[in-house]
Amino acid sequence: MTTAPSFVYFDNAATTPLDPEVLEAMLPFLTQHYGNPSSLHGPGRQVRAAIENARKTVAHLIGAAPAEISFTSGGTEADNYAIFGSVRTLGLKRAITSLLEHHAVLHPLQALAKAGELELHYLRHNEQGTFDLAHLEELLAAGPRALVSLMQANNEIGNLNDIAAIGEICARHEAIFHTDTVQTMAHYRHDVQQLKPHFLVGSAHKFHGPKGVGFIYTRSGVQVGPLIHGGSQERNVRSGTENVAGIVGLAKAFEISIRDLAAHRAHVQGLKDRFIGKLREEIADVQFNGLSELADKSLYTVLSVSLPPSAISEMLLFNLDISKVAASGGSACTSGAQTGSHVLEALGADSDRPTVRFSMSKMNTEAEVDYAVAALAKLYQPVAVQG
Ligand code: PLP
């Protein structure tokens, strides 16, 4: 007989627990190595060396040159840097994105469009969230050089997009290609020599690193001005005294993720398969949003579950929390509602069906999957829908 875990955490797409190996690597930079990396004295130089080593590690892991990597405060800042840089430094006046992007991409683009600095186009997708690449060709052919910002994987529904194909289309039309890789970085291999994007991003807390640190890859030859002005750190890409322990932690977390990728991927995919199987057994009319159910078309870390209308729809996540299951979710906004998921809404999902997103990591177990499904099944009480 298995004992129920006291608390299960299935919100790893929001953030992951810090890996103890990462903490160990960071600690000396929170205690004995406190020099400012811009200082020219010994303690400063020692810390500078740690940052440059971290930069080399990150560069090596994605096939980039160290000079192409800049550290940021996370994925949001990295996305903003690519977008504002493309518009304000490279002078692009046109951008193509999708309504399925994270707000870290959508909001800066929409702010620029609202300010009249940008003409913004949204790529068509079908009801499962698959992009229409013929439409991308059409949009790119119809106007001057554009910024294309399309994510590699969707954080809510898990859909994986073919960024190699998107990159080829962009290259043919000489577009600047930014892809939000926050959910895939360190979970999949990236090789910028093959993909040839102009910008890629990463955020340490999505792969068992610390919060508040990320990076941007900027292809060599693309000169983009800073988003944050001041002390000219990070080769004038990003001013402000560096988050040294965070940067060291990011590089360590990235290294560990790539080192153990195959084993962790197999383990997490196994958990996802188990989730799907058990949910089907336990809950009638369970469905999966987007391509979430398909192993080769969605993140192995994310399962987006669409549940039938229920008396407790509104309180589902709250009740799961009381049952000691941490997950996230939402539903398509009903017209006029202020809250809800812009992604589910863009897919045209049924707003009466609540969604629970379970997102898994290497630290989860089969027992936790069983516990979460049992907790959901217990809570879940379908009601007869009238009419
Ligand atoms: N982009 C995507 C796809 C994300 O999932 C997230 C975080 O949830 C971000 C950007 C923002 O990253 P950060 O939390 O590091 O700012």
XYZ file of C-alpha atoms and ligand atoms in Angstrom:
403
model
C 0.000 0.000 0.000
C 1.324 3.464 -0.873
C 0.941 6.366 1.502
C -0.460 9.576 0.088
C 2.119 12.358 -0.231
C 1.393 15.335 2.055
C 1.485 17.847 -0.813
C 1.943 17.452 -4.553
C 3.286 20.146 -6.840
C 2.115 20.036 -10.435
C 2.718 23.650 -11.421
C 6.191 23.313 -12.885
C 5.357 25.385 -15.970
C 4.848 28.279 -13.549
C 8.072 27.563 -11.710
C 10.184 24.606 -10.645
C 11.784 23.760 -7.311
C 15.450 24.680 -7.017
C 17.773 21.734 -7.573
C 19.950 21.194 -4.465
C 23.044 20.930 -6.725
C 22.199 24.390 -8.049
C 21.848 25.841 -4.577
C 25.241 24.419 -3.678
C 26.828 26.114 -6.699
C 25.162 29.431 -5.841
C 25.901 29.605 -2.131
C 29.551 30.765 -2.331
C 28.360 33.717 -4.438
C 25.915 34.718 -1.734
C 28.493 34.428 1.009
C 32.237 34.600 0.408
C 32.416 35.883 -3.201
C 30.659 39.215 -2.810
C 32.787 41.457 -5.044
C 31.148 43.606 -7.673
C 31.974 42.066 -11.056
C 32.661 45.542 -12.473
C 35.361 46.203 -9.856
C 38.903 45.806 -11.052
C 40.284 44.396 -7.791
C 40.758 40.719 -6.988
C 37.342 40.016 -5.394
C 35.662 41.757 -8.343
C 37.730 39.891 -10.924
C 36.954 36.568 -9.277
C 33.224 37.202 -9.578
C 33.609 38.494 -13.142
C 35.312 35.194 -14.012
C 32.320 33.256 -12.626
C 29.928 35.264 -14.810
C 32.058 34.724 -17.887
C 32.243 30.997 -17.172
C 28.457 30.894 -16.858
C 28.162 32.729 -20.168
C 30.480 30.191 -21.826
C 28.437 27.319 -20.408
C 25.148 28.712 -21.699
C 26.675 29.549 -25.090
C 28.180 26.087 -25.427
C 24.881 24.385 -24.585
C 23.047 26.089 -27.449
C 25.893 26.214 -29.979
C 26.360 29.973 -29.641
C 29.385 32.192 -29.057
C 29.695 33.638 -25.529
C 29.344 37.180 -26.918
C 25.870 36.241 -28.160
C 24.585 35.577 -24.630
C 23.379 38.294 -22.252
C 21.928 37.703 -18.831
C 18.604 39.295 -17.925
C 16.177 39.284 -15.017
C 14.210 36.453 -16.644
C 12.138 35.469 -19.634
C 9.895 38.538 -19.593
C 12.811 40.938 -19.825
C 14.496 38.856 -22.521
C 11.302 38.882 -24.633
C 10.903 42.637 -24.120
C 14.524 43.216 -25.091
C 14.105 41.354 -28.378
C 10.858 43.137 -29.211
C 11.745 46.707 -28.227
C 15.213 46.240 -29.725
C 13.834 45.056 -33.054
C 11.479 48.000 -33.262
C 13.518 50.806 -31.741
C 17.047 49.853 -32.803
C 16.538 47.853 -35.966
C 13.714 50.147 -36.994
C 11.188 47.449 -37.915
C 7.700 48.828 -38.344
C 5.824 45.572 -38.777
C 5.466 42.497 -36.563
C 3.771 39.133 -36.828
C 2.837 37.205 -33.724
C -0.034 35.033 -32.516
C -2.811 35.397 -29.978
C -1.427 32.316 -28.230
C 1.801 33.990 -27.080
C 2.654 34.640 -23.458
C 1.864 38.156 -22.235
C 5.627 38.782 -22.048
C 5.448 38.894 -25.859
C 1.887 40.049 -26.530
C 1.847 43.019 -24.200
C 5.054 44.737 -25.422
C 3.980 44.199 -29.034
C 0.513 45.547 -28.330
C 1.965 48.519 -26.428
C 4.154 49.377 -29.427
C 1.210 48.976 -31.801
C -0.953 51.180 -29.597
C 1.763 53.846 -29.572
C 1.722 53.806 -33.367
C 5.264 52.425 -33.624
C 4.256 49.114 -35.119
C 1.750 47.485 -37.426
C 0.831 44.223 -35.718
C -0.524 41.112 -37.436
C -1.757 37.904 -35.836
C -1.006 34.584 -37.441
C -3.991 32.316 -38.006
C -4.196 29.042 -36.117
C -6.753 26.271 -36.002
C -8.905 25.292 -33.013
C -6.107 23.096 -31.695
C -3.651 25.978 -31.812
C -1.594 24.828 -34.807
C -0.193 27.782 -36.735
C -1.083 28.307 -40.384
C 2.367 28.637 -41.950
C 0.947 29.473 -45.389
C -0.555 32.535 -43.720
C 2.889 33.416 -42.358
C 4.287 33.307 -45.903
C 1.415 35.509 -47.076
C 1.892 38.052 -44.303
C 5.634 38.233 -44.836
C 5.248 38.620 -48.589
C 2.702 41.399 -48.179
C 4.850 44.023 -46.479
C 8.293 45.349 -45.601
C 10.791 43.484 -43.396
C 9.046 42.303 -40.236
C 9.725 40.991 -36.774
C 8.249 37.513 -36.322
C 7.686 36.510 -32.702
C 6.251 33.010 -32.325
C 6.776 30.780 -29.333
C 8.335 27.326 -29.508
C 5.938 25.867 -26.976
C 2.797 27.174 -25.411
C 2.931 27.441 -21.629
C -0.803 26.847 -21.144
C -1.692 24.063 -23.543
C 1.788 22.688 -24.248
C 1.619 22.787 -28.072
C 5.057 22.505 -29.693
C 5.483 24.650 -32.784
C 7.802 23.835 -35.658
C 10.292 26.648 -35.154
C 12.680 25.140 -37.702
C 10.028 25.552 -40.413
C 9.081 29.026 -39.126
C 12.762 30.007 -39.102
C 13.173 28.908 -42.725
C 10.190 30.963 -43.815
C 11.540 33.963 -41.899
C 14.982 33.542 -43.500
C 13.458 33.450 -46.982
C 11.721 36.762 -46.309
C 14.659 38.261 -44.389
C 12.465 38.679 -41.317
C 13.893 39.023 -37.826
C 12.895 35.884 -35.935
C 12.366 35.877 -32.178
C 11.032 32.752 -30.542
C 9.959 32.546 -26.926
C 11.722 29.392 -25.774
C 11.054 29.854 -22.070
C 9.153 26.548 -21.763
C 11.536 24.497 -23.928
C 14.964 25.809 -22.976
C 16.896 23.103 -21.073
C 14.030 20.657 -21.672
C 14.873 20.164 -25.359
C 18.159 20.635 -27.215
C 18.678 23.909 -29.074
C 21.351 24.488 -31.657
C 21.404 28.038 -32.969
C 23.702 26.984 -35.822
C 20.857 24.891 -37.205
C 17.859 26.937 -36.127
C 19.343 30.310 -37.014
C 16.949 32.480 -34.975
C 17.872 36.084 -34.249
C 16.734 35.825 -30.634
C 16.166 32.918 -28.228
C 15.355 33.239 -24.546
C 15.678 31.225 -21.370
C 14.522 31.577 -17.772
C 16.327 29.682 -15.011
C 13.351 29.089 -12.737
C 11.658 26.983 -15.416
C 14.458 24.399 -15.202
C 15.202 24.099 -11.486
C 17.313 27.240 -11.314
C 16.651 30.380 -9.287
C 13.946 32.957 -10.005
C 14.778 36.385 -11.379
C 17.455 35.404 -13.868
C 17.334 34.511 -17.536
C 19.241 35.047 -20.716
C 18.844 36.188 -24.264
C 20.722 34.846 -27.249
C 21.177 37.571 -29.873
C 22.633 36.412 -33.153
C 26.027 37.923 -33.846
C 25.730 40.904 -36.189
C 22.316 41.930 -34.831
C 23.041 45.144 -32.960
C 20.234 45.918 -30.559
C 20.280 48.730 -28.020
C 19.664 48.279 -24.295
C 16.279 48.089 -22.664
C 17.704 49.160 -19.314
C 20.177 52.032 -19.398
C 22.817 52.810 -16.814
C 26.130 51.196 -16.059
C 26.680 49.477 -19.414
C 27.038 46.006 -17.930
C 26.545 42.959 -20.168
C 28.373 44.752 -22.988
C 25.833 47.543 -22.776
C 22.957 45.165 -23.505
C 21.644 45.197 -19.949
C 22.725 47.712 -17.338
C 22.688 47.061 -13.613
C 24.958 45.114 -11.299
C 24.661 41.496 -12.270
C 22.671 38.931 -10.298
C 25.841 36.926 -9.778
C 24.504 34.015 -7.729
C 21.515 33.816 -10.066
C 23.707 33.706 -13.160
C 25.907 31.004 -11.641
C 22.751 29.092 -10.679
C 21.258 29.455 -14.149
C 24.341 27.991 -15.806
C 24.507 25.135 -13.302
C 20.804 24.340 -13.705
C 21.145 24.403 -17.486
C 24.165 22.093 -17.356
C 22.365 19.596 -15.111
C 19.225 19.656 -17.273
C 21.150 18.886 -20.430
C 23.304 16.282 -18.677
C 20.238 14.383 -17.470
C 17.828 15.325 -20.257
C 17.157 11.880 -21.737
C 16.440 10.222 -18.392
C 14.279 13.058 -17.117
C 12.376 13.320 -20.344
C 11.540 9.602 -20.259
C 10.489 9.858 -16.613
C 8.290 12.941 -17.091
C 6.710 11.634 -20.312
C 5.885 8.463 -18.357
C 4.132 10.580 -15.721
C 2.184 12.444 -18.379
C 1.071 9.192 -20.043
C -0.025 7.904 -16.658
C -1.988 11.107 -16.011
C -3.803 10.768 -19.337
C -4.634 7.106 -18.771
C -5.836 7.565 -15.195
C -7.890 10.673 -15.986
C -9.647 8.771 -18.757
C -10.429 5.953 -16.347
C -11.671 8.200 -13.558
C -13.495 11.102 -15.213
C -16.122 10.776 -17.914
C -15.825 13.139 -20.878
C -12.363 14.333 -19.961
C -10.691 16.106 -22.889
C -7.313 17.681 -23.525
C -6.789 21.193 -24.850
C -4.820 21.879 -27.995
C -2.344 19.109 -28.798
C -1.620 18.477 -25.142
C -2.478 14.785 -25.371
C -0.064 14.064 -28.234
C 3.400 13.034 -27.096
C 5.299 14.266 -30.147
C 3.345 17.490 -30.602
C 3.309 18.884 -27.079
C 5.594 19.551 -24.147
C 6.222 16.400 -22.134
C 6.002 18.612 -19.058
C 2.487 20.009 -19.636
C -0.944 18.401 -19.658
C -3.904 20.721 -20.190
C -7.064 18.986 -19.078
C -10.525 20.151 -20.129
C -13.247 18.973 -17.774
C -16.989 18.799 -18.307
C -19.155 21.541 -16.774
C -19.531 20.964 -13.063
C -21.122 22.535 -10.005
C -17.630 23.211 -8.681
C -16.059 24.504 -11.920
C -15.362 27.928 -10.474
C -13.783 26.526 -7.356
C -11.877 23.637 -8.893
C -8.338 24.928 -8.362
C -9.190 26.194 -4.916
C -10.578 22.779 -3.994
C -7.555 21.042 -5.485
C -5.382 23.291 -3.351
C -7.332 22.284 -0.250
C -6.732 18.675 -1.310
C -3.012 19.546 -1.378
C -2.637 19.487 -5.145
C -0.948 22.578 -6.625
C -1.951 23.064 -10.258
C -3.072 25.965 -12.377
C -5.797 26.462 -14.919
C -8.480 28.688 -16.189
C -11.145 28.750 -18.800
C -11.987 30.696 -21.900
C -13.318 34.085 -20.809
C -17.021 34.499 -21.140
C -17.748 37.661 -23.084
C -17.049 40.727 -21.032
C -15.223 38.840 -18.282
C -11.935 40.341 -17.209
C -10.244 37.164 -16.140
C -9.655 33.867 -17.835
C -7.203 32.448 -20.290
C -6.505 34.426 -23.439
C -5.086 31.235 -24.961
C -8.216 29.134 -24.380
C -10.305 32.025 -25.593
C -8.252 32.322 -28.790
C -8.795 28.594 -29.357
C -12.533 29.112 -29.040
C -12.665 26.695 -26.096
C -16.011 26.140 -24.399
C -16.100 28.626 -21.516
C -18.273 26.255 -19.453
C -15.533 23.629 -19.361
C -12.907 24.350 -16.717
C -9.270 23.650 -17.492
C -6.666 22.326 -15.111
C -3.049 22.456 -16.218
C -0.872 19.845 -14.600
C 2.796 20.543 -15.289
C 5.387 18.036 -14.226
C 9.096 17.890 -13.485
C 11.812 15.356 -12.778
C 10.952 15.704 -9.099
C 7.407 14.297 -9.451
C 6.519 10.658 -8.902
C 3.904 8.176 -10.098
C 2.386 8.154 -6.608
C 1.837 11.904 -6.918
C 0.064 11.460 -10.250
C -2.215 8.848 -8.697
C -2.882 11.120 -5.746
C -3.734 14.115 -7.947
C -6.075 12.139 -10.192
C -7.827 10.620 -7.175
C -8.209 14.092 -5.625
C -9.665 15.493 -8.833
C -12.019 12.542 -9.329
C -13.268 12.898 -5.762
C -13.958 16.578 -6.208
C -15.388 16.274 -9.600
C -19.148 16.041 -9.682
C -20.614 16.435 -13.155
C -24.069 17.978 -13.364
C -26.622 17.296 -16.044
C -26.509 20.079 -18.597
C -29.993 21.347 -19.466
C -31.221 21.391 -23.019
N 7.291 33.160 -21.797
C 6.686 32.011 -21.467
C 6.218 31.084 -22.553
C 6.493 31.681 -20.134
O 5.879 30.538 -19.811
C 6.944 32.583 -19.140
C 6.688 32.306 -17.714
O 5.682 31.754 -17.345
C 7.586 33.757 -19.537
C 7.742 34.018 -20.880
C 8.095 34.734 -18.537
O 9.253 34.261 -17.901
P 9.752 34.878 -16.501
O 8.856 34.325 -15.461
O 11.150 34.369 -16.351
O 9.710 36.341 -16.628
